[in-house]
mmCIF file of C-alpha atoms in Angstrom:
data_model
loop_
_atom_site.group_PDB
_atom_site.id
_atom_site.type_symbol
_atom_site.label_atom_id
_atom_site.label_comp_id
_atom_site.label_asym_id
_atom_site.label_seq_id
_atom_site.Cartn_x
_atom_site.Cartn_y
_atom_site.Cartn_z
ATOM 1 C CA UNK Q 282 38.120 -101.907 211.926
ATOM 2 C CA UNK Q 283 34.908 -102.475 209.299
ATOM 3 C CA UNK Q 284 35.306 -104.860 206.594
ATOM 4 C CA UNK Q 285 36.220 -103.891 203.186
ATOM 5 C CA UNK Q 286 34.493 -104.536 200.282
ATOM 6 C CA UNK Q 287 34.804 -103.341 196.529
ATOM 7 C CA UNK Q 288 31.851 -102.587 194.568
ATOM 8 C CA UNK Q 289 31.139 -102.986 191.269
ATOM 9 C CA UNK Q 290 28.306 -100.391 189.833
ATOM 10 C CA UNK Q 291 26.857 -100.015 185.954
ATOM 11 C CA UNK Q 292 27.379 -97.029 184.024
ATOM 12 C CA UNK Q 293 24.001 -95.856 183.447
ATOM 13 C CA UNK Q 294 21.718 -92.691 184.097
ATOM 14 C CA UNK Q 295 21.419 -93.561 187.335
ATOM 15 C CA UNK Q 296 24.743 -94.211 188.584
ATOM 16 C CA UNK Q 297 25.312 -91.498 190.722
ATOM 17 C CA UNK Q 298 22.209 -92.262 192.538
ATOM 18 C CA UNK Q 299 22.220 -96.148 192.738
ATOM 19 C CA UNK Q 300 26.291 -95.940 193.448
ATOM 20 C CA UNK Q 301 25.295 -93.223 196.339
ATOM 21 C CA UNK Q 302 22.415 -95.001 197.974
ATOM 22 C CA UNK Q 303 24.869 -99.075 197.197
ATOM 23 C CA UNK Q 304 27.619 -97.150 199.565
ATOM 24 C CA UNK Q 305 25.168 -95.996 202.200
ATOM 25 C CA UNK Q 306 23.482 -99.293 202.180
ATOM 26 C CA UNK Q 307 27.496 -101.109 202.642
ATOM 27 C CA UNK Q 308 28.358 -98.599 205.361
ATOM 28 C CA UNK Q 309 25.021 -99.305 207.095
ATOM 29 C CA UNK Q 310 26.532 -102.992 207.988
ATOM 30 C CA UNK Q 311 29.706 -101.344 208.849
ATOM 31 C CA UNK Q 312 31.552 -102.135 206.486
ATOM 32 C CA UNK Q 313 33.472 -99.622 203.828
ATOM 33 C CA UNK Q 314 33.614 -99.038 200.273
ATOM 34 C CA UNK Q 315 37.376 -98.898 199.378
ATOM 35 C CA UNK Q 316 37.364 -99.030 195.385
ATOM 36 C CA UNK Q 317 34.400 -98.413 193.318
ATOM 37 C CA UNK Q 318 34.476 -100.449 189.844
ATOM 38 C CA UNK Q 319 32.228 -99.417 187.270
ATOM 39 C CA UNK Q 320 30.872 -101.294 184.103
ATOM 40 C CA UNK Q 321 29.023 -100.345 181.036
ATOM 41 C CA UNK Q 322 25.119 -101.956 180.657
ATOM 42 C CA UNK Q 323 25.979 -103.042 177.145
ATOM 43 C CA UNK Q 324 28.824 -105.402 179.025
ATOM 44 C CA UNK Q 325 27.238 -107.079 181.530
ATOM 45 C CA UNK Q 326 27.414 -111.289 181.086
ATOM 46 C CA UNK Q 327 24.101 -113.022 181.079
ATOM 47 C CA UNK Q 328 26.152 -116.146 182.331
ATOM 48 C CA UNK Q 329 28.730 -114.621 185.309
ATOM 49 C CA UNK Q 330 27.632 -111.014 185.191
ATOM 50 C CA UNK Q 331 31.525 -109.539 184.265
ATOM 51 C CA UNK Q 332 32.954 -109.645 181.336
ATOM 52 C CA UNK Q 333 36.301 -111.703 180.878
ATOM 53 C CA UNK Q 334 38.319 -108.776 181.221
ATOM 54 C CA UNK Q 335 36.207 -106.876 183.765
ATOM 55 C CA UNK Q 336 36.817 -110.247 185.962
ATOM 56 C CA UNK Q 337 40.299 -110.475 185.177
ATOM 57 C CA UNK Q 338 40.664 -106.661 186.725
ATOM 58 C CA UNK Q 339 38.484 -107.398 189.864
ATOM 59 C CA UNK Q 340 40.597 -110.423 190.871
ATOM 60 C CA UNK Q 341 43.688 -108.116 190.638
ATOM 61 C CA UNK Q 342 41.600 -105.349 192.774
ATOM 62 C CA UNK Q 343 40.489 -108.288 195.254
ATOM 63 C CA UNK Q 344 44.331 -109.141 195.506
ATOM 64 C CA UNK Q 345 45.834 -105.725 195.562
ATOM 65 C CA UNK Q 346 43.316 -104.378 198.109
ATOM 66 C CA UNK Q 347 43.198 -107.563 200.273
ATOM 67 C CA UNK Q 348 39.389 -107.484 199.860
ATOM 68 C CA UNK Q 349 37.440 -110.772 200.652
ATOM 69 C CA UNK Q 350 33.802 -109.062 199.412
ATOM 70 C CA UNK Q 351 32.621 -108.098 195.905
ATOM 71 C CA UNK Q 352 29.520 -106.414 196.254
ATOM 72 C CA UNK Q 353 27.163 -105.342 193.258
ATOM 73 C CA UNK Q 354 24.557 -102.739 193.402
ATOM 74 C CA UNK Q 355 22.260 -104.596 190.774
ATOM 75 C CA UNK Q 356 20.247 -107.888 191.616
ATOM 76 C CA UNK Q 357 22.382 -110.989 189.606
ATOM 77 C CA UNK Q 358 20.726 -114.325 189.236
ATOM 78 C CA UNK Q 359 22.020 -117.282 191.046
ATOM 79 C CA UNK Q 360 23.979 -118.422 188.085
ATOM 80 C CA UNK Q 361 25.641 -115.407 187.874
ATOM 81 C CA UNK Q 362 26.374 -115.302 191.913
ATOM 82 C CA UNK Q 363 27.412 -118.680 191.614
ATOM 83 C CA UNK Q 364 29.919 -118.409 188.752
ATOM 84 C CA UNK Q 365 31.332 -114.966 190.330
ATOM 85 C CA UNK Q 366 31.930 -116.421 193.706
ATOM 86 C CA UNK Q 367 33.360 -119.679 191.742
ATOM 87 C CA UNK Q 368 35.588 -117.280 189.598
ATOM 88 C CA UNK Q 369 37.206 -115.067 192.195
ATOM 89 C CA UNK Q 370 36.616 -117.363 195.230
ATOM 90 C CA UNK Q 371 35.690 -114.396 197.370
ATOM 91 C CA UNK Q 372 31.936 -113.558 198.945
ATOM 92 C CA UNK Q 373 29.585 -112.098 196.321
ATOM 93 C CA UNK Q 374 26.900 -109.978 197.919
ATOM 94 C CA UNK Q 375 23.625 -108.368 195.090
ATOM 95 C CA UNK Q 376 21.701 -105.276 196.064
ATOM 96 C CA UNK Q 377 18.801 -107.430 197.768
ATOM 97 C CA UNK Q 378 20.859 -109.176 199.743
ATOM 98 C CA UNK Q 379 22.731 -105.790 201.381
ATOM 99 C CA UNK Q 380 19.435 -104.962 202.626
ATOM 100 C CA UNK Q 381 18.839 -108.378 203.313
ATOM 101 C CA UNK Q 382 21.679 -108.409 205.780
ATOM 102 C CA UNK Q 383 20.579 -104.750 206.796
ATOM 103 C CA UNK Q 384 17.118 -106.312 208.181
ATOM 104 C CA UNK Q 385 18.695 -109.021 209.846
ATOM 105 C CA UNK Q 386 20.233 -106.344 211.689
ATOM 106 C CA UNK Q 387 17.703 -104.121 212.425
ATOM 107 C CA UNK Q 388 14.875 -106.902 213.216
ATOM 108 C CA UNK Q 389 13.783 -106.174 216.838
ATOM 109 C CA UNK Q 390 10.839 -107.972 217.865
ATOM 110 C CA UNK Q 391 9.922 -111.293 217.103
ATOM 111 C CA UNK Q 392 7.320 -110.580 214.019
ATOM 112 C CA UNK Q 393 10.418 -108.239 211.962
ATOM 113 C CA UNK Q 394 12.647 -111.574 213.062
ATOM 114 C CA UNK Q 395 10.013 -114.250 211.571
ATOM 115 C CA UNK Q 396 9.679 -111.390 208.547
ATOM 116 C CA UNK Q 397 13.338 -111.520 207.821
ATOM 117 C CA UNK Q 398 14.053 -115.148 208.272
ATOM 118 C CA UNK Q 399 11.028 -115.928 205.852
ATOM 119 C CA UNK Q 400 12.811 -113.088 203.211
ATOM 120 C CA UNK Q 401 16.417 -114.327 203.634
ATOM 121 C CA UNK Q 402 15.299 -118.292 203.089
ATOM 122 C CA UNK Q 403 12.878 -117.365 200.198
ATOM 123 C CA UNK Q 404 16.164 -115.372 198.808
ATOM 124 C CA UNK Q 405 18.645 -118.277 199.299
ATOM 125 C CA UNK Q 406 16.462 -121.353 197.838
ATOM 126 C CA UNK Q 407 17.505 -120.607 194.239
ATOM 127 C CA UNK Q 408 20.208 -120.102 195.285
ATOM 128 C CA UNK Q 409 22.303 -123.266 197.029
ATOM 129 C CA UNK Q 410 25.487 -124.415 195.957
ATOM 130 C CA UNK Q 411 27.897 -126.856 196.995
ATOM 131 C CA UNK Q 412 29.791 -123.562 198.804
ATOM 132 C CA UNK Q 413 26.714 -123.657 201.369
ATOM 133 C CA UNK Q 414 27.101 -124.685 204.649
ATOM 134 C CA UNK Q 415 24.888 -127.484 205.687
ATOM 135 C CA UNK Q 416 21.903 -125.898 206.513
ATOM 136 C CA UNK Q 417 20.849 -127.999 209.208
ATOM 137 C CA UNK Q 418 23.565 -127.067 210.957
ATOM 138 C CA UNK Q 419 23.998 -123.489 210.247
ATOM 139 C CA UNK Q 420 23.754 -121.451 212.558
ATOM 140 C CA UNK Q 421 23.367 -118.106 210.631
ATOM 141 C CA UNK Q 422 24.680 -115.291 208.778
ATOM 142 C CA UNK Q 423 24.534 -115.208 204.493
ATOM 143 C CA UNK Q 424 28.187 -116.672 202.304
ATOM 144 C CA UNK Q 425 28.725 -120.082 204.778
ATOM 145 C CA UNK Q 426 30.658 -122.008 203.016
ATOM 146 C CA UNK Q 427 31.722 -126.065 203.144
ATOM 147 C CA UNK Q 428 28.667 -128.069 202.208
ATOM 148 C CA UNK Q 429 29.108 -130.483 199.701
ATOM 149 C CA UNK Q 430 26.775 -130.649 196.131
ATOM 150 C CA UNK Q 431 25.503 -134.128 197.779
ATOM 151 C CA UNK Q 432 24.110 -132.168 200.491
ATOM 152 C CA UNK Q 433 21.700 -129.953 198.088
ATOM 153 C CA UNK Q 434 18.455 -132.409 198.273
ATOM 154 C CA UNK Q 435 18.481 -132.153 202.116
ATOM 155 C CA UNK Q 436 19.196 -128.667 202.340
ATOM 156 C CA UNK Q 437 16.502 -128.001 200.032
ATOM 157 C CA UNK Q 438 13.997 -130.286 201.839
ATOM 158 C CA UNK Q 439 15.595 -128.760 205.449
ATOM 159 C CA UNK Q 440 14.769 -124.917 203.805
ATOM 160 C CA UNK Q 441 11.385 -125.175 202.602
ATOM 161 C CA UNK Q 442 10.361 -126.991 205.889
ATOM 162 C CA UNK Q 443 11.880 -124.002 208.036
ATOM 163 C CA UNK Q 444 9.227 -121.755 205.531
ATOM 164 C CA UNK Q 445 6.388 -123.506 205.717
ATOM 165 C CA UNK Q 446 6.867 -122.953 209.832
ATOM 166 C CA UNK Q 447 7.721 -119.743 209.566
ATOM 167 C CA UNK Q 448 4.447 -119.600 207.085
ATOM 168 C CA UNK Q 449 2.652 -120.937 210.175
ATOM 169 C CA UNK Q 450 3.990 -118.461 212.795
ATOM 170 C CA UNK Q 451 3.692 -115.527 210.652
ATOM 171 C CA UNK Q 452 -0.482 -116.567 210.102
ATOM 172 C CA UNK Q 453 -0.638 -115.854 214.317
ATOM 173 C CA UNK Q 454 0.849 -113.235 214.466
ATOM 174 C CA UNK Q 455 -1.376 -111.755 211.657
ATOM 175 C CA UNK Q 456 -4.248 -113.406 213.588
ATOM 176 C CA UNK Q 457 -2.926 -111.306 216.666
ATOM 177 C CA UNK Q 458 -2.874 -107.976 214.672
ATOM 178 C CA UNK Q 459 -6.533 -108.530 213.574
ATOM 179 C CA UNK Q 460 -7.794 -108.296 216.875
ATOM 180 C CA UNK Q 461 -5.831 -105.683 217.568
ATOM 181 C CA UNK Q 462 -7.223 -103.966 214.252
ATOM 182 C CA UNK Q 463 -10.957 -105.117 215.547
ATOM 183 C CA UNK Q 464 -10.752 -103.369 218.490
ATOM 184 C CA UNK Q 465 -9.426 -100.373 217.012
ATOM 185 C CA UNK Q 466 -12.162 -100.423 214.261
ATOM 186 C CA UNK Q 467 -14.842 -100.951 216.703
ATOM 187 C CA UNK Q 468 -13.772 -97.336 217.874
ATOM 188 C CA UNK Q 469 -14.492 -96.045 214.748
ATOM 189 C CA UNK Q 470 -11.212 -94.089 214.986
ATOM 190 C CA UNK Q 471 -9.538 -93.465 211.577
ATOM 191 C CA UNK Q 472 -6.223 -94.559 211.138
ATOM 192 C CA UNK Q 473 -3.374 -92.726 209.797
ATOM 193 C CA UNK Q 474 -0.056 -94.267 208.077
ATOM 194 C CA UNK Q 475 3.262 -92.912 207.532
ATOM 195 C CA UNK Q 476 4.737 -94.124 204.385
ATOM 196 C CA UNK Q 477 7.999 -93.011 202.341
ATOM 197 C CA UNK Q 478 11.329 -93.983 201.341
ATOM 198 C CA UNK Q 479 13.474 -95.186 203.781
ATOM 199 C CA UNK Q 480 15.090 -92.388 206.059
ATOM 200 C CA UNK Q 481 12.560 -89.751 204.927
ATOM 201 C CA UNK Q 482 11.711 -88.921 208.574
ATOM 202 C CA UNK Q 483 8.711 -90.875 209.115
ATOM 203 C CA UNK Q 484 9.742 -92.291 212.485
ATOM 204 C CA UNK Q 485 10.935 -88.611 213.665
ATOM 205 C CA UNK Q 486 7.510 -87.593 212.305
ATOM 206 C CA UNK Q 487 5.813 -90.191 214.408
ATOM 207 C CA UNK Q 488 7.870 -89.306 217.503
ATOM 208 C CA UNK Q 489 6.440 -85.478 217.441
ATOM 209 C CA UNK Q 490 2.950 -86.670 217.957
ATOM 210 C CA UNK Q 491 2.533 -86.952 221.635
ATOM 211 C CA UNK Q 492 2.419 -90.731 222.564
ATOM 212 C CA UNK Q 493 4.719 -93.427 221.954
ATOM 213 C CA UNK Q 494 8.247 -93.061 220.385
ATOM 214 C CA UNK Q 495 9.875 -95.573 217.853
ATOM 215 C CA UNK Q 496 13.748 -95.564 217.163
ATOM 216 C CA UNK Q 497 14.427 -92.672 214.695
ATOM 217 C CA UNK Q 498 18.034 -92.996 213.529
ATOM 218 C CA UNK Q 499 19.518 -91.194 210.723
ATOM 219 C CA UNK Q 500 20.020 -94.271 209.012
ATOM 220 C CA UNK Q 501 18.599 -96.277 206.459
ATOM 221 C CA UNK Q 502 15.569 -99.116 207.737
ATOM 222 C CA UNK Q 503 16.103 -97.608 211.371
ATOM 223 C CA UNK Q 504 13.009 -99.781 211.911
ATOM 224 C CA UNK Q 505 11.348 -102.461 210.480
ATOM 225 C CA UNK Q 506 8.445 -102.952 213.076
ATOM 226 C CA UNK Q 507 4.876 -101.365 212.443
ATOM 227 C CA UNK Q 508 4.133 -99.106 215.583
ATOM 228 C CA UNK Q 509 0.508 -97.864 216.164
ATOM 229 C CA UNK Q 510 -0.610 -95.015 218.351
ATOM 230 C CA UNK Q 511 -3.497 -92.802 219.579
ATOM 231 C CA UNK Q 512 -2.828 -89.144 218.666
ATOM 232 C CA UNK Q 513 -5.310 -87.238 220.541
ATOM 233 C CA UNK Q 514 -5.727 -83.333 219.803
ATOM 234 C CA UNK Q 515 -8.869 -80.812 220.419
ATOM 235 C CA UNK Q 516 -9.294 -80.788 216.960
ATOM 236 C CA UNK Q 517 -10.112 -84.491 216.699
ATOM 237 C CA UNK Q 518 -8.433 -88.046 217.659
ATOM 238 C CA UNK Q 519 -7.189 -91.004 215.202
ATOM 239 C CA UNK Q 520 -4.387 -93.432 215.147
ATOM 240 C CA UNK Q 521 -1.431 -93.016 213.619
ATOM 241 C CA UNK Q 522 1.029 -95.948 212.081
ATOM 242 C CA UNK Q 523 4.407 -95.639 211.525
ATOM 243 C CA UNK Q 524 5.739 -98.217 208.581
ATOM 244 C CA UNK Q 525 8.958 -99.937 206.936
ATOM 245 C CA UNK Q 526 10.558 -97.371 205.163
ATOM 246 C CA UNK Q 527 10.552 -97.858 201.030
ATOM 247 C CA UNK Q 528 13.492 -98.391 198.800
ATOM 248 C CA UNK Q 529 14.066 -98.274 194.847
ATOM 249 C CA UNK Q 530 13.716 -101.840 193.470
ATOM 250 C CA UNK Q 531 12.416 -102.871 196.693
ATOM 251 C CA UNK Q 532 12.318 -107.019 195.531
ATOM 252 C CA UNK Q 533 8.688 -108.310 195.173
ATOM 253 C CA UNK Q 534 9.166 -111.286 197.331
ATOM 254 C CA UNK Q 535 10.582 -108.762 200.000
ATOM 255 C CA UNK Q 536 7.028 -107.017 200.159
ATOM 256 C CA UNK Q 537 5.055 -110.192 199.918
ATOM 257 C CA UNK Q 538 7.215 -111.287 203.019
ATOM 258 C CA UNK Q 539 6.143 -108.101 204.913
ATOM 259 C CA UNK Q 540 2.717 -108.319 204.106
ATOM 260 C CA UNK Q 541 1.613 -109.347 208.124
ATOM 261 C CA UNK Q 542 3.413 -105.527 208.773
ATOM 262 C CA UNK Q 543 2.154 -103.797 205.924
ATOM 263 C CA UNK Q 544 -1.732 -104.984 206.277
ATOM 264 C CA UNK Q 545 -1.785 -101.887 208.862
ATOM 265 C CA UNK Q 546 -0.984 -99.439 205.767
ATOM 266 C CA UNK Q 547 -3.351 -101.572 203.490
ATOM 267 C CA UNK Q 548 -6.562 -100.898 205.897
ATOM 268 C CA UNK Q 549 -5.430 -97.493 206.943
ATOM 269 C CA UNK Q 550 -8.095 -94.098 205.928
ATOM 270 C CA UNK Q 551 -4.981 -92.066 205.247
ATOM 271 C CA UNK Q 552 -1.365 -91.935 203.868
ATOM 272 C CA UNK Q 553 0.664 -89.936 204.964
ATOM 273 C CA UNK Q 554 3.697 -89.715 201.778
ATOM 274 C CA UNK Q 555 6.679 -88.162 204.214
ATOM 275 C CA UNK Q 556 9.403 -87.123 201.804
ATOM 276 C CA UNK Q 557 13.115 -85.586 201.901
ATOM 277 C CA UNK Q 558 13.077 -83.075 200.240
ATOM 278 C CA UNK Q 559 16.979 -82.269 201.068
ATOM 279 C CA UNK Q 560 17.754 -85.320 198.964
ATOM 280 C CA UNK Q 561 19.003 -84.490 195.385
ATOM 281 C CA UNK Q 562 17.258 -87.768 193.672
ATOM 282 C CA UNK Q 563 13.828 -87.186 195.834
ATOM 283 C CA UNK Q 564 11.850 -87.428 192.612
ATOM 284 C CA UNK Q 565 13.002 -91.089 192.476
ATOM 285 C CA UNK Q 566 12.188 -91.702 195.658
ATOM 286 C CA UNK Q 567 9.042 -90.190 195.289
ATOM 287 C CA UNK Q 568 8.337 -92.722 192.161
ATOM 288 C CA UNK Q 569 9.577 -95.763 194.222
ATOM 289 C CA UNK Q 570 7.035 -95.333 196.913
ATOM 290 C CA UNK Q 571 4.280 -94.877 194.344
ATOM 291 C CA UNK Q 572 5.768 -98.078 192.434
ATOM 292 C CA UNK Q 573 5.379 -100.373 196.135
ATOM 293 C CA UNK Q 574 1.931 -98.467 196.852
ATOM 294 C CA UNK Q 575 0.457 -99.801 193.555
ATOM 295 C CA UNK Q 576 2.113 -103.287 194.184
ATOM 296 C CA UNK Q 577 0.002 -103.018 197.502
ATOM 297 C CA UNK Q 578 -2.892 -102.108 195.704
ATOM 298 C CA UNK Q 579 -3.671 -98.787 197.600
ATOM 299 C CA UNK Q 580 -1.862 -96.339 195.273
ATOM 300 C CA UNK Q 581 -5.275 -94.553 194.937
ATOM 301 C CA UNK Q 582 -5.707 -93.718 198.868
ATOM 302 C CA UNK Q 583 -6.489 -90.665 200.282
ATOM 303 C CA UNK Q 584 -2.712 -89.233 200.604
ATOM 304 C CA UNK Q 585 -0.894 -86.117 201.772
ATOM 305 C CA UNK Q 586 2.369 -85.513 200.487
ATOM 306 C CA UNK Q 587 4.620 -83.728 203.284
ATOM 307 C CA UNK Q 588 8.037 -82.288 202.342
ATOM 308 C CA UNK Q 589 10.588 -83.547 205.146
ATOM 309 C CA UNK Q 590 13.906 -81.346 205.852
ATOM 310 C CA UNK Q 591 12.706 -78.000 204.368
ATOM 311 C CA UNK Q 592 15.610 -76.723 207.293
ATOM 312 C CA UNK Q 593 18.405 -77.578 204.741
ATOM 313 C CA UNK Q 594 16.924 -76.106 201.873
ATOM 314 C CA UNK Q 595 18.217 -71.853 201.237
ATOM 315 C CA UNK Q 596 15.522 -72.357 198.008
ATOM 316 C CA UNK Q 597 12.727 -74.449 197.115
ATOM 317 C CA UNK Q 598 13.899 -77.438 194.047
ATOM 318 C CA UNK Q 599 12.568 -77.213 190.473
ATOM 319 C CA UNK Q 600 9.615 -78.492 190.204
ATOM 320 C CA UNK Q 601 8.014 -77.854 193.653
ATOM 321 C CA UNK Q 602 5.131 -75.697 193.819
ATOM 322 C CA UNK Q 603 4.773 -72.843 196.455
ATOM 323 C CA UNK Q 604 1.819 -74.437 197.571
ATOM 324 C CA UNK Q 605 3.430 -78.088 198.566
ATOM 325 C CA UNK Q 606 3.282 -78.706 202.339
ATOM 326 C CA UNK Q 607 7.374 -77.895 203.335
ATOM 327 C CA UNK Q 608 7.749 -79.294 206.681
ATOM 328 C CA UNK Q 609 10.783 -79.680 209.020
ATOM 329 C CA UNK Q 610 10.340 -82.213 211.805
ATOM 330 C CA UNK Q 611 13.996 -80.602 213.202
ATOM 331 C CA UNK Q 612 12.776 -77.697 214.079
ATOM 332 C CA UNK Q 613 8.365 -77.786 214.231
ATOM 333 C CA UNK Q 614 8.145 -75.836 210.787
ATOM 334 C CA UNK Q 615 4.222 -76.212 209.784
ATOM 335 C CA UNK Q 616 4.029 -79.621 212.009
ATOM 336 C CA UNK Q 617 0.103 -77.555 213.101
ATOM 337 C CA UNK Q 618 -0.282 -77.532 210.106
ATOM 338 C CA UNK Q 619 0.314 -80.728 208.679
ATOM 339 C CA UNK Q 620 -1.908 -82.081 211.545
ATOM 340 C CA UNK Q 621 -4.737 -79.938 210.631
ATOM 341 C CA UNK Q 622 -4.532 -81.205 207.284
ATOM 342 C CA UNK Q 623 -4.629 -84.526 208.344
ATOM 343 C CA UNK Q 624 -8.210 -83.518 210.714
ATOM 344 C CA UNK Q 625 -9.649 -81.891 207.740
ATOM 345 C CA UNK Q 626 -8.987 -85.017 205.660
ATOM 346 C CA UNK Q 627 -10.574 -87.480 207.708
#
């Protein structure tokens, strides 16, 4: 049976979307969403993030639902986690880490491991309270709890020594991925990336090319490792890169964490922008990917934008031209032609 959890959502223009995408994020960990509490922008605490009353009525929720896990689909400070989880003596999860735990789950090989370990520990350093575990002793997992306020110093000192190594390893592996990237350059071969928001299709869209496959999962972050391959057609031959998928708000240490991954999209001759176009807040999406591309730096790359999941569509959405590349990666729709856009470009 998957946990339960109750989440608590703002009232806002985006609600629908942000509550949709919180829930699929919860379910991806296996847990479920059982009661969905909602509260108004205007009301939210600077100091514990709920309102008096609005933490009077969760406790009651917590109790009548035998729930042990408030999650919140916004990012809270640590003062506010700490307070909360203080308050109602139950875990307290924020947005970040969801898809912190999310990674943790989906981190393969050892460079997405060292990339998540480095995220999570940059994440909880702000963050220790006396309702820490030791951390020399921990063995894992985000909410331990049983470590004494006398214990903060060393955990502290214990954290940021576990960074600076994981600093370290990270540098060879990105040492290991410039050779790599030397030998490819040396070819003169351009390179292709797939970039998008997370479950767009990109790793289905890398699978079609002949080559190499990657897990494609109809699931959010089905992957978080970069995967490179030689697509090789009569029309012309170039590698092709298949990336971490995007999300809305996506946390700026997050990115700088998967920089080592993301270097392959930084120094590739072509973006690829896979989008699903089946998904009713795709315009979002669409402006979330831009907003990580121009935190990279490359927002002004040579870029196709490819419509994903045209197969569920009966009519084209407002707003989309007749002339937009509609592709469906289900069933081959316009996949020749999507690569002979991608010849012509390079």
């Amino acid at each position: 049976m998957p946990d339960s959890v109750i989440l608590v959502s703002v009232k806002d223009r985006n609600f629908d979307d942000v509550t949709r995408e919180m829930i699929s994020l919860v379910e991806n960990l296996g847990a479920e969403v059982v009661l969905t509490v909602t509260i108004r922008p205007e009301l939210v605490n600077q100091a514990t993030y709920l309102g008096k009353g609005k933490l009077e009525e969760v406790l009651r929720l917590l109790g009548e639902f035998q729930v042990n896990t408030l999650v919140i689909s916004d990012n809270i400070s640590p003062v506010q986690k700490r307070e909360l989880e203080t308050q109602l003596k139950v875990r307290v999860l924020d947005r970040t880490e969801v898809i912190l735990e999310i990674f943790a789950t989906r981190a393969l090989t050892k460079e997405a491991q060292l990339q998540v370990e480095m995220a999570r520990l940059r994440y909880m350093l702000p963050r220790l309270t006396r309702m820490w575990s030791h951390l020399s002793r921990q063995k894992g997992g985000i909410g331990m709890r049983g470590a004494g306020e006398q214990q903060l110093e060393t955990d502290r000192r214990v954290l940021k020594k576990r960074i600076s190594k994981l600093r370290e390893d990270l540098e060879k592996v990105r040492q290991d991925r410039d050779v790599q990237r030397k030998r490819r350059h040396k070819s003169d071969m351009p390179i292709v990336a797939l970039v998008g928001y997370t479950n767009a299709g990109k790793s289905s869209l890398f699978n079609s090319f002949h080559g190499k496959s990657v897990l494609a999962k109809d699931q959010l972050f089905a992957t978080l490792d970069t995967i490179t391959k030689k697509v090789v057609r009569p029309e012309g031959t170039f590698y092709l890169v298949d990336t971490v998928g995007f999300i809305t708000n996506l946390p700026h240490f997050l990115v700088e964490s998967f920089k080592a991954t993301l270097e392959e999209v930084l120094l590739s001759d072509l973006l690829i922008h896979v989008i699903d176009i089946s998904h009713p807040y795709y315009q979002k999406q669409i402006l979330s990917v831009q907003s990580v591309l121009e935190e990279l730096g490359i927002a002004d790359k040579p870029m196709i934008e490819v419509f994903n999941k045209c197969d569920l569509l009966s009519t084209l959405p407002e707003g989309v031209g007749e002339s937009a590349l509609m592709i469906s990666v289900k069933t081959g729709q316009n996949l020749d032609k999507l690569t002979q856009n991608i010849i012509n470009k390079i």
